Tab-separated table of C-alpha atoms in Angstrom:
chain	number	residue	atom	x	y	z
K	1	UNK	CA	142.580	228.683	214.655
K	2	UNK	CA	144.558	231.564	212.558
K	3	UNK	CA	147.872	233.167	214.036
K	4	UNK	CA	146.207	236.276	214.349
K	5	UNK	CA	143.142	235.021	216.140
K	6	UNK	CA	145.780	233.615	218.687
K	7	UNK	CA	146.891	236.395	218.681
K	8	UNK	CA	143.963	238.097	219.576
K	9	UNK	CA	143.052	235.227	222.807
K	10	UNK	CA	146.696	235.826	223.979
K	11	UNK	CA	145.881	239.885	223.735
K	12	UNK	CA	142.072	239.372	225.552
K	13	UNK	CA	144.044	237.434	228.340
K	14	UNK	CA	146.312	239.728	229.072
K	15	UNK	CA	146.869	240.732	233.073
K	16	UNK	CA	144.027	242.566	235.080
K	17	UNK	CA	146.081	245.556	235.450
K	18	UNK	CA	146.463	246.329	231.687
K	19	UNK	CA	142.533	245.822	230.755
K	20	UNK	CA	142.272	248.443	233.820
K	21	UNK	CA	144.701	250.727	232.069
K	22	UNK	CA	142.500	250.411	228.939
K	23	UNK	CA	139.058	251.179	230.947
K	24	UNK	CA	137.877	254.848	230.330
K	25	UNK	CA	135.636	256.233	233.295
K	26	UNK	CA	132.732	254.888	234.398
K	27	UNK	CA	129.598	255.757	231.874
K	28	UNK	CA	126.270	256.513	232.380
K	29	UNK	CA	123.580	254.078	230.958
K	30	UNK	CA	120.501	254.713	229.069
K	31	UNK	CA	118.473	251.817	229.258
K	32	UNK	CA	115.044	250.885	227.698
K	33	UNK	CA	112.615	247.927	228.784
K	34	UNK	CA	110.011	247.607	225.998
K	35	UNK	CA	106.337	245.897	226.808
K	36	UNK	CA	106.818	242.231	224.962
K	37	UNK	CA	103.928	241.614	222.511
K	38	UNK	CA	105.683	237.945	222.196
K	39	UNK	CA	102.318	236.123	222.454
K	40	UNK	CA	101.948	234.810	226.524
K	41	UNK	CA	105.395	236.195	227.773
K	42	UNK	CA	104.704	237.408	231.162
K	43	UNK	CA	108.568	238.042	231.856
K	44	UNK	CA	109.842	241.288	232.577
K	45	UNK	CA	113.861	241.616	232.823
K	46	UNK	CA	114.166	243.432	235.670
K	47	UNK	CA	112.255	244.057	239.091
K	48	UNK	CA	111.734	247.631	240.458
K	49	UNK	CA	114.245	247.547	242.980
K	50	UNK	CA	117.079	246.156	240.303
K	51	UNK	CA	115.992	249.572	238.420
K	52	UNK	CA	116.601	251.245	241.419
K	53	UNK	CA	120.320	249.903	242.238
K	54	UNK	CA	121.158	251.089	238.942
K	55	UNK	CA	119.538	254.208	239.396
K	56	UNK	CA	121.540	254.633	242.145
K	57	UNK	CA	124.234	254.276	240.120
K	58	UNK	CA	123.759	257.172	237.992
K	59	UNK	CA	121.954	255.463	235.115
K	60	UNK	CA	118.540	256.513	233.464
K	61	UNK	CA	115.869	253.809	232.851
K	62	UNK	CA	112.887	254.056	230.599
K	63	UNK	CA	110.457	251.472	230.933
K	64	UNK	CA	107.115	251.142	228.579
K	65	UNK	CA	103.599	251.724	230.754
K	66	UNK	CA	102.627	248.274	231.579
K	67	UNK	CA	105.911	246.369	230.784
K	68	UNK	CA	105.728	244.091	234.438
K	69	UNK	CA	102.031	244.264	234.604
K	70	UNK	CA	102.069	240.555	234.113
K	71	UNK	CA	104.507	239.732	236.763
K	72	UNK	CA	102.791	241.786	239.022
K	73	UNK	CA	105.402	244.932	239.005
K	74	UNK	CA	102.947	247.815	238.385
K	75	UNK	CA	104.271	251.220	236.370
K	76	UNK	CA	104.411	252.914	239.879
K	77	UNK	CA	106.172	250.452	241.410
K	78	UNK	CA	109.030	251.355	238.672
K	79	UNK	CA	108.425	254.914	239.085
K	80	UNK	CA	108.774	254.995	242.392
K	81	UNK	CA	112.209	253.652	242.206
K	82	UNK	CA	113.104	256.587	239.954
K	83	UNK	CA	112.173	254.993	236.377
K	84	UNK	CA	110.510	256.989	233.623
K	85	UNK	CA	107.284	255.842	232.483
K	86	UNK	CA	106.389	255.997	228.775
K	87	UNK	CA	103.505	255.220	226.669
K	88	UNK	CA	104.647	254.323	223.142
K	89	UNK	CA	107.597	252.526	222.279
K	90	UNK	CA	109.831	254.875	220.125
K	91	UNK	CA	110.731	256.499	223.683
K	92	UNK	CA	112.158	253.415	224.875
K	93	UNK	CA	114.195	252.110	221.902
K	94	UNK	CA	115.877	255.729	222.189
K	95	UNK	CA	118.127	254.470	224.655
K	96	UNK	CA	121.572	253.154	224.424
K	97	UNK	CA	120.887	249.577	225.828
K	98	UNK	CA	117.262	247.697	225.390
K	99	UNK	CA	116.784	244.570	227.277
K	100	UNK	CA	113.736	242.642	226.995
K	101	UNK	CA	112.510	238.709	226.969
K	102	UNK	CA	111.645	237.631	223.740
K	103	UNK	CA	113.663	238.006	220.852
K	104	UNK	CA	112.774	241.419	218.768
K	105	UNK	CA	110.287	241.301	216.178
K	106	UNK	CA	111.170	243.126	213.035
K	107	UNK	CA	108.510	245.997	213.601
K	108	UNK	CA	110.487	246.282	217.086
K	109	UNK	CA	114.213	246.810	215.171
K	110	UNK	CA	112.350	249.085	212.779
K	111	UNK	CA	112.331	251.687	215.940
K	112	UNK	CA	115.982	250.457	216.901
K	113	UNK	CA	118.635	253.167	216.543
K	114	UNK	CA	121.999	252.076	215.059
K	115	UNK	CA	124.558	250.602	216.804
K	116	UNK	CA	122.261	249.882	219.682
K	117	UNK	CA	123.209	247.061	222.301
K	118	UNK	CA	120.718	244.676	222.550
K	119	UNK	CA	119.872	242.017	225.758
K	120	UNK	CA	116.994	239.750	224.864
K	121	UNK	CA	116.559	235.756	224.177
K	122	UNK	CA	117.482	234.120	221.042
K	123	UNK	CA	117.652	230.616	220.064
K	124	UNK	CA	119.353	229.956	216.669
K	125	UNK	CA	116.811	227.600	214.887
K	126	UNK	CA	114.077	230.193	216.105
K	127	UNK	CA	115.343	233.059	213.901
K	128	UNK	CA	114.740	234.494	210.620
K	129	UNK	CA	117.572	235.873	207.955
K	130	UNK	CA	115.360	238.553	207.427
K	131	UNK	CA	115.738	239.443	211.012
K	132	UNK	CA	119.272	238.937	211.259
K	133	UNK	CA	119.728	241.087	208.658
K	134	UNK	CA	117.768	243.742	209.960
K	135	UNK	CA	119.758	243.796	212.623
K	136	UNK	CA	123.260	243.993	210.766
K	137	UNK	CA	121.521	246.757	208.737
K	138	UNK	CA	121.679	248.631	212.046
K	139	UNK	CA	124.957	247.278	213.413
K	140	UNK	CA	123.493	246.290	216.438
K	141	UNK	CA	125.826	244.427	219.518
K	142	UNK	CA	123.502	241.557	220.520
K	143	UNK	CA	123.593	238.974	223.169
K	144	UNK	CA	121.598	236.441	223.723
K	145	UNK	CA	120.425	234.939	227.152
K	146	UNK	CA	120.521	231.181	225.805
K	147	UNK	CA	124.640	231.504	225.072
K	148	UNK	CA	125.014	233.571	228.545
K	149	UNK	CA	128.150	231.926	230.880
K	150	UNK	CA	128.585	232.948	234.290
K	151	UNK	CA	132.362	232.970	236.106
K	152	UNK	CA	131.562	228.561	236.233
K	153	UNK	CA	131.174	228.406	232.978
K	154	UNK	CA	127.294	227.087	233.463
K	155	UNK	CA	125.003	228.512	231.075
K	156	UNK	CA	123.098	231.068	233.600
K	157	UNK	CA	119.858	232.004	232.370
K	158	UNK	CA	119.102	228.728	230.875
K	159	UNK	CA	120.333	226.907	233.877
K	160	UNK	CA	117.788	229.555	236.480
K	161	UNK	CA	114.873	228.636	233.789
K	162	UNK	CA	115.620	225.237	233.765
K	163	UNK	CA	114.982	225.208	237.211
K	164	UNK	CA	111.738	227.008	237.475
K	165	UNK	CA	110.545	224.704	234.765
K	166	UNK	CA	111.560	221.385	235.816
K	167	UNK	CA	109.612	222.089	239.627
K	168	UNK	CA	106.641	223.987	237.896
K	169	UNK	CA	106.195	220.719	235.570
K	170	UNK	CA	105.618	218.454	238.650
K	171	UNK	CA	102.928	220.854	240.185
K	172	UNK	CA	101.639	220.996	236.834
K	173	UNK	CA	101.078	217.167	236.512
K	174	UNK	CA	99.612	217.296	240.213
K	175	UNK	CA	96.955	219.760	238.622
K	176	UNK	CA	96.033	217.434	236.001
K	177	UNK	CA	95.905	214.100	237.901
K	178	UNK	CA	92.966	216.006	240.264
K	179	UNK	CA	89.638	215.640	239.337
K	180	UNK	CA	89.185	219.453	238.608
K	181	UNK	CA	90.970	218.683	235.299
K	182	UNK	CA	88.961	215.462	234.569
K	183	UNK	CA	92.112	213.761	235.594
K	184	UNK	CA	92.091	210.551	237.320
K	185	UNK	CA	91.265	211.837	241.112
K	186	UNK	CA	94.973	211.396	242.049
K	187	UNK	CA	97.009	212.858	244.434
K	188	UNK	CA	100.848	213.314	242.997
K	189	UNK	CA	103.098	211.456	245.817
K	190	UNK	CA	101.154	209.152	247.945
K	191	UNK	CA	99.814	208.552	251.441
K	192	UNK	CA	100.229	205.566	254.394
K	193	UNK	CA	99.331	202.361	252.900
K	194	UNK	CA	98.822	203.919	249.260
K	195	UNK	CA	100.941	203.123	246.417
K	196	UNK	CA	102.475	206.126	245.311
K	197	UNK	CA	102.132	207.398	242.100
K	198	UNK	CA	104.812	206.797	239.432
K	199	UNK	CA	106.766	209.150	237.410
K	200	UNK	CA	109.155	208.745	234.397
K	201	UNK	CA	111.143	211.978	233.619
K	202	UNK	CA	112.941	211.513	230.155
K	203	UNK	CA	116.220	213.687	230.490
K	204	UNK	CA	118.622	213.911	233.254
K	205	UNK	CA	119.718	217.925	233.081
K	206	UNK	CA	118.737	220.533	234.860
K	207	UNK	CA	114.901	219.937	234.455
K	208	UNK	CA	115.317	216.747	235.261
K	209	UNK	CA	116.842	217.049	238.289
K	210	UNK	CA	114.617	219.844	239.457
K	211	UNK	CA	111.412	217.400	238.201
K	212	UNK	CA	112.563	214.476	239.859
K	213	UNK	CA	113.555	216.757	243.586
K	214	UNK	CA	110.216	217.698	243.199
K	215	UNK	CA	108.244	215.148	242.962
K	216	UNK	CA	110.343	212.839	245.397
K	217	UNK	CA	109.422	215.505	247.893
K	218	UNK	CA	105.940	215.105	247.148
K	219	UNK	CA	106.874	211.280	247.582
K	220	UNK	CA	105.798	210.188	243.926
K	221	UNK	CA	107.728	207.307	242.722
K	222	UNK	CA	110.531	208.376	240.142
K	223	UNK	CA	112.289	206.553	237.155
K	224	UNK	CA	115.062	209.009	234.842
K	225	UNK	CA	116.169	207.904	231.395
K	226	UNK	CA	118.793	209.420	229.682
K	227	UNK	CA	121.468	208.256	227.196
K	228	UNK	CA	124.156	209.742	229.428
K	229	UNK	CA	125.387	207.596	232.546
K	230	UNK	CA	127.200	210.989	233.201
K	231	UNK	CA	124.240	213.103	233.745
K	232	UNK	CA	122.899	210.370	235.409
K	233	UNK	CA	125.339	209.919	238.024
K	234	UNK	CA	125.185	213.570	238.251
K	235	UNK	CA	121.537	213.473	238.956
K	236	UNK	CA	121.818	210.745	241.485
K	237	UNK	CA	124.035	212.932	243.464
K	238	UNK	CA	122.462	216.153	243.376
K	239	UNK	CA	119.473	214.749	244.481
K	240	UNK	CA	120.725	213.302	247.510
K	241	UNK	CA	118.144	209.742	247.544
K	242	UNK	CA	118.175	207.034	245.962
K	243	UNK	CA	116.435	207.311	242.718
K	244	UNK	CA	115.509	204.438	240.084
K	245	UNK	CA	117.937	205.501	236.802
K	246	UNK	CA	118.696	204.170	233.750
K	247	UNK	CA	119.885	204.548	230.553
K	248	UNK	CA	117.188	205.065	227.565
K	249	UNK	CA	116.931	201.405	226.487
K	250	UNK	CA	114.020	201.475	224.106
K	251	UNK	CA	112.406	198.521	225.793
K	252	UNK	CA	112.671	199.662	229.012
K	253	UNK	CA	111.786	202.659	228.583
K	254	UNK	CA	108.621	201.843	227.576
K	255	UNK	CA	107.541	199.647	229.930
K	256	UNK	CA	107.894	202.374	232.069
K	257	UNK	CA	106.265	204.857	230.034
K	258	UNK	CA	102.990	202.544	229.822
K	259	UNK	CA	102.869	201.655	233.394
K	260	UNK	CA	103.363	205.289	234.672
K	261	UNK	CA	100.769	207.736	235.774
K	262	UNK	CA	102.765	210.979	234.466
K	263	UNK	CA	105.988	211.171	231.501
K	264	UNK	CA	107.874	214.612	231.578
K	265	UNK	CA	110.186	214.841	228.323
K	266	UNK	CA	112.980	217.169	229.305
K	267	UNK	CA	115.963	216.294	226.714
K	268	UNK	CA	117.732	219.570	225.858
K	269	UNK	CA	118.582	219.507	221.878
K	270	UNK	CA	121.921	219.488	220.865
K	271	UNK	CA	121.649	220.386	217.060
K	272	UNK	CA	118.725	222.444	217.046
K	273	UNK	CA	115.863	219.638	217.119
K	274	UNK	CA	115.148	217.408	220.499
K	275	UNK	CA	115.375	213.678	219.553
K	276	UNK	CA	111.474	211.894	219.613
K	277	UNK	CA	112.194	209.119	221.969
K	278	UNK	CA	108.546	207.980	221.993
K	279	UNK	CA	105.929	206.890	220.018
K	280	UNK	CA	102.878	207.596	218.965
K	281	UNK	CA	102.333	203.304	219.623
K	282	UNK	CA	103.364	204.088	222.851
K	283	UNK	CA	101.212	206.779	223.992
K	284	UNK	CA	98.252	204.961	222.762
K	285	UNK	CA	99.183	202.138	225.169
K	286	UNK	CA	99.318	204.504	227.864
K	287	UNK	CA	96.761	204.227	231.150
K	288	UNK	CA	93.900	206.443	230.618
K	289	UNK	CA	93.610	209.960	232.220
K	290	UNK	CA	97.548	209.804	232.435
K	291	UNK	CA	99.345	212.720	231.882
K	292	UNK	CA	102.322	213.970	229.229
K	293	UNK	CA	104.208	217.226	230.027
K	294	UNK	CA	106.724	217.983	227.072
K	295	UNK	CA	108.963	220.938	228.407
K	296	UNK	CA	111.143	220.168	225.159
K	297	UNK	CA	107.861	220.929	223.012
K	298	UNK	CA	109.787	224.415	222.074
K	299	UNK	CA	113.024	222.553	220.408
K	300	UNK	CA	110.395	219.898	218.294
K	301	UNK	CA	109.445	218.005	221.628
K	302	UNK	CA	110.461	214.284	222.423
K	303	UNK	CA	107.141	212.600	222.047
K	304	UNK	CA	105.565	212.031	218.666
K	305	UNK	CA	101.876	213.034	219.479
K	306	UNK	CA	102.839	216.258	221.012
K	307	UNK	CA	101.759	219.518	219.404
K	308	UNK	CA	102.048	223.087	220.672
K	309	UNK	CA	99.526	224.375	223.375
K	310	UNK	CA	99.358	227.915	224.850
K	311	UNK	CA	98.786	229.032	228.550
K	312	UNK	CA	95.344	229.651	227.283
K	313	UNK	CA	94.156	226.228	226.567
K	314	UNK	CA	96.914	224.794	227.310
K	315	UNK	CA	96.267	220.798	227.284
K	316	UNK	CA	94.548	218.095	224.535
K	317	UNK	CA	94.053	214.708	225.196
K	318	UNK	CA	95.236	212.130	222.544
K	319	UNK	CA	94.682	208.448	222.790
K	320	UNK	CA	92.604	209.683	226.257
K	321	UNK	CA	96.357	211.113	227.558
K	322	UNK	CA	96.033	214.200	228.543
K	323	UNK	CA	99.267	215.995	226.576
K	324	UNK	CA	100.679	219.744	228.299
K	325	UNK	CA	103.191	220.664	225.488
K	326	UNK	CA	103.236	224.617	226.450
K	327	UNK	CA	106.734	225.877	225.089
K	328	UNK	CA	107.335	228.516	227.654
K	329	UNK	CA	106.179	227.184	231.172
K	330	UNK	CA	108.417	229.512	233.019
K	331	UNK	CA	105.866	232.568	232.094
K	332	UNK	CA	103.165	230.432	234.416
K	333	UNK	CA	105.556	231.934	236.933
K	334	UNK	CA	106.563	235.304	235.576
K	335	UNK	CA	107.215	236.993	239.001
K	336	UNK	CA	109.678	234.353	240.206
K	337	UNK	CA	111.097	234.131	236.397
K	338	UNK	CA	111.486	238.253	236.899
K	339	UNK	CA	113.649	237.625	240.008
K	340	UNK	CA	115.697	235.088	238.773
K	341	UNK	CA	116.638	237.159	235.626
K	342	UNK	CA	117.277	240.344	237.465
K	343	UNK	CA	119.830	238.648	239.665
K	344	UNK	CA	121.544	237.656	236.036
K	345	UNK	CA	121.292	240.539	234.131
K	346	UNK	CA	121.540	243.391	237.174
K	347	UNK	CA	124.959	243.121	237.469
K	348	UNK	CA	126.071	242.822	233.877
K	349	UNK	CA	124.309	246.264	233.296
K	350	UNK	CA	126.481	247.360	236.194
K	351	UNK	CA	129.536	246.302	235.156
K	352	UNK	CA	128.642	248.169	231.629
K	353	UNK	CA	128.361	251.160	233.086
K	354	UNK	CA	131.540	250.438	235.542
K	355	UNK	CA	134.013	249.678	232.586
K	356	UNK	CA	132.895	252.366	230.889
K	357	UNK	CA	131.849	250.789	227.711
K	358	UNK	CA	130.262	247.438	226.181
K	359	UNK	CA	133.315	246.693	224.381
K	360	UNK	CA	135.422	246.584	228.244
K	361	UNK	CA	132.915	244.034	229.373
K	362	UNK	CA	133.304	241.728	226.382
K	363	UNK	CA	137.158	242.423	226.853
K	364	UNK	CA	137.602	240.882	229.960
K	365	UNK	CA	134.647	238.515	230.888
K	366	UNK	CA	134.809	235.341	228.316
K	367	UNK	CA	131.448	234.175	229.578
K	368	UNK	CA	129.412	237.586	228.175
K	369	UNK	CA	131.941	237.354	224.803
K	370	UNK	CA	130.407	233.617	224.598
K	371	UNK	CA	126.800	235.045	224.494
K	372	UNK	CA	127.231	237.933	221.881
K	373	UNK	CA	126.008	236.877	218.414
K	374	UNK	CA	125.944	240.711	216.442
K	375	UNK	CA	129.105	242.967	216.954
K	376	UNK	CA	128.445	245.984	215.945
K	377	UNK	CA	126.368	244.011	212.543
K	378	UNK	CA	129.139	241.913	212.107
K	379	UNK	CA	127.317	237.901	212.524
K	380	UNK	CA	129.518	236.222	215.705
K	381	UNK	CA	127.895	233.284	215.971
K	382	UNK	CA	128.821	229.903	214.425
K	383	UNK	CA	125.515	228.047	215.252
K	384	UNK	CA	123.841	231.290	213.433
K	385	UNK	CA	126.138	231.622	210.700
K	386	UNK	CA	125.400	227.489	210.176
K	387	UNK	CA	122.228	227.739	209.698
K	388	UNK	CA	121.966	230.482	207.342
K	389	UNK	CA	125.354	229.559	205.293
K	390	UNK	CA	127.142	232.626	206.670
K	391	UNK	CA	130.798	233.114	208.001
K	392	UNK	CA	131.020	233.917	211.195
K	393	UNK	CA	133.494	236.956	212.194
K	394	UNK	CA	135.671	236.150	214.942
K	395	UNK	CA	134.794	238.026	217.854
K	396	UNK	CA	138.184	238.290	219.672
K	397	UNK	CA	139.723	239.967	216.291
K	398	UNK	CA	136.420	242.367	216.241
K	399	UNK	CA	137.130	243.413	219.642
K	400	UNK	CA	140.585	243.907	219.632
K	401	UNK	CA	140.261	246.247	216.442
K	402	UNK	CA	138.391	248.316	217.984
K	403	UNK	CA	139.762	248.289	221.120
């Protein structure tokens, strides 16, 4: 690290009382919630009643005619908490702040004003230079839900979604081991003097944990692989029960994976690309009717016949497995997504308008510096600025300077 970037930490962790002396009064928001046209995103940032606390607050919120229709939050819903109601987009990306779900698409930062602030998803190895240029053309602040750190340190957003998607993949498999699916007539769990069925979740993080909860409930019979013993342990003891772990031996592992009646792959990526822990040899040895859900299909996926489904038709069977490799399964669920987000994202808008200024917010909350990747155009991020063979600028320098 340079002197002055240590400089610049020791200056951003200065006392409470001086980053108060520094706050201007509190400021008056202007925020925009575009429709997504991302293809199947049923997500809407926030609920009617979050646009209404910040309404109450003395901010203005545009939101574009149908924007929660998916979730089930109707335009008069919104209005009815006080939020304008507009029919084409350049009215919403007038306003100061625009938060959305899917990262923009470049028609989308065509109508983007210049240095706009931005709130929307954006994973690294799903981006385009041309995009991330567009943006720095318009020296936009950005932050992006995937790098977003609450006061813990846990990575919020993809911790709530990680949730949602490691319980919705269990009732998922129960749907496709019934005969309405042409499964194999099964019920997920068991009865009295009925062998349960067996499970092997591959990945022992959040999804994982929320997976195997799940479908213990349901009283399915559980095995978790993963290469950590830490996140294993982990897992053991959130769950509360005793649960059959292991690390991923490749033997092992698939034994299990043949002998089981459903395999959820839930190992999070830690360069950019999940590792493929299983094979296509594998798969093919599998029971017939069994089923694959691959939750990691959206960071390459961990099995080597999976391929990318929609919520539309969202299953193929290979090797007579029935494979469910839909890359955004929280969106089955867009209301409870909606109302897991809004709890997130609610209060950083509030404390934006309470500081006064985007710039105070990133000042003194470490976890919302750790999730901005544009400052004002200038590139942030060092998984970003990797891929494209950029230099990141450091952020702590950026925001003192202009502090």
């Amino acid at each position: 690290m340079s002197e002055l970037s240590k400089l610049a930490r020791q200056a951003l962790l200065q006392p409470q009382e001086a980053v108060l002396e520094n706050r201007k009064k509190k400021d008056s928001l202007f925020i925009g919630i575009p429709k997504e046209i991302s293809f199947q995103e049923n997500r809407v940032p926030l609920t009617p009643l979050s646009v209404a606390l910040l309404i109450e607050n003395g901010h203005e919120v545009v939101l574009e005619s149908g924007a929660g229709n998916a979730a089930n939050f109707l335009d008069h819903h919104y209005s009815e908490q006080g939020a304008r109601i507009v029919h084409n987009k350049e009215e919403v990306y007038k306003a100061n702040i625009v938060i959305k779900i899917a990262p923009p698409t470049l028609e989308e930062v065509e109508l983007m004003r210049s240095g706009q602030m931005l709130l929307s998803s954006q994973q690294p190895s799903l981006m385009s230079l041309e995009l991330l240029q567009a943006l720095m053309k318009k020296k936009i602040t950005a932050l992006s839900y995937e790098y977003l750190r609450d006061e813990g340190g846990t990575l919020t957003v993809v911790r709530a979604m990680s949730e949602i998607v490691g319980a919705t993949s269990v009732l998922i498999a129960a749907e496709y081991l019934s005969n309405v699916f042409d499964g194999k007539g099964l019920m997920l769990g068991g009865i009295t003097g009925v062998p349960p069925t067996e499970m092997v979740i591959i990945g022992a993080g959040t999804v994982g944990e929320f997976a195997a909860r799940t479908a213990i409930s349901l009283g399915a019979q559980v095995k978790v692989f993963d290469s950590s013993v830490y996140r294993l342990r982990r897992l053991q003891n959130n769950v509360g029960s005793r649960v059959f772990t292991s690390v991923i031996q490749p033997i092992v592992l698939r034994k299990a994976v043949i002998s089981c009646d459903v395999v959820i792959g839930a190992i999070r990526a830690t360069n950019g690309r999940s590792p493929c822990v299983i094979s296509e040899e594998t798969v093919a040895k599998m029971k017939p009717n069994s089923v694959l859900i691959d939750v990691s299909i959206d960071q390459g996926g961990c099995f080597e016949t999976s391929q990318i489904t929609n919520h539309a038709e969202p299953v193929f069977r290979k090797y007579d497995v029935i494979h469910y490799c839909v890359p955004n399964i929280a969106s089955r669920v867009a209301r409870t997504a909606t109302y897991a987000l809004t709890n997130i994202l609610t209060p950083i808008l509030l404390d934006v308008g309470e500081m006064g200024s985007v710039m105070n917010l990133i000042w003194s909350r470490p976890g919302i510096r750790n999730a901005i990747y544009l400052f004002q155009g200038h590139l942030t991020n060092k998984d970003m600025a990797n891929k494209f063979g950029m230099t990141p600028k450091d952020l702590d320098l950026l925001v003192i300077s202009n502090h």
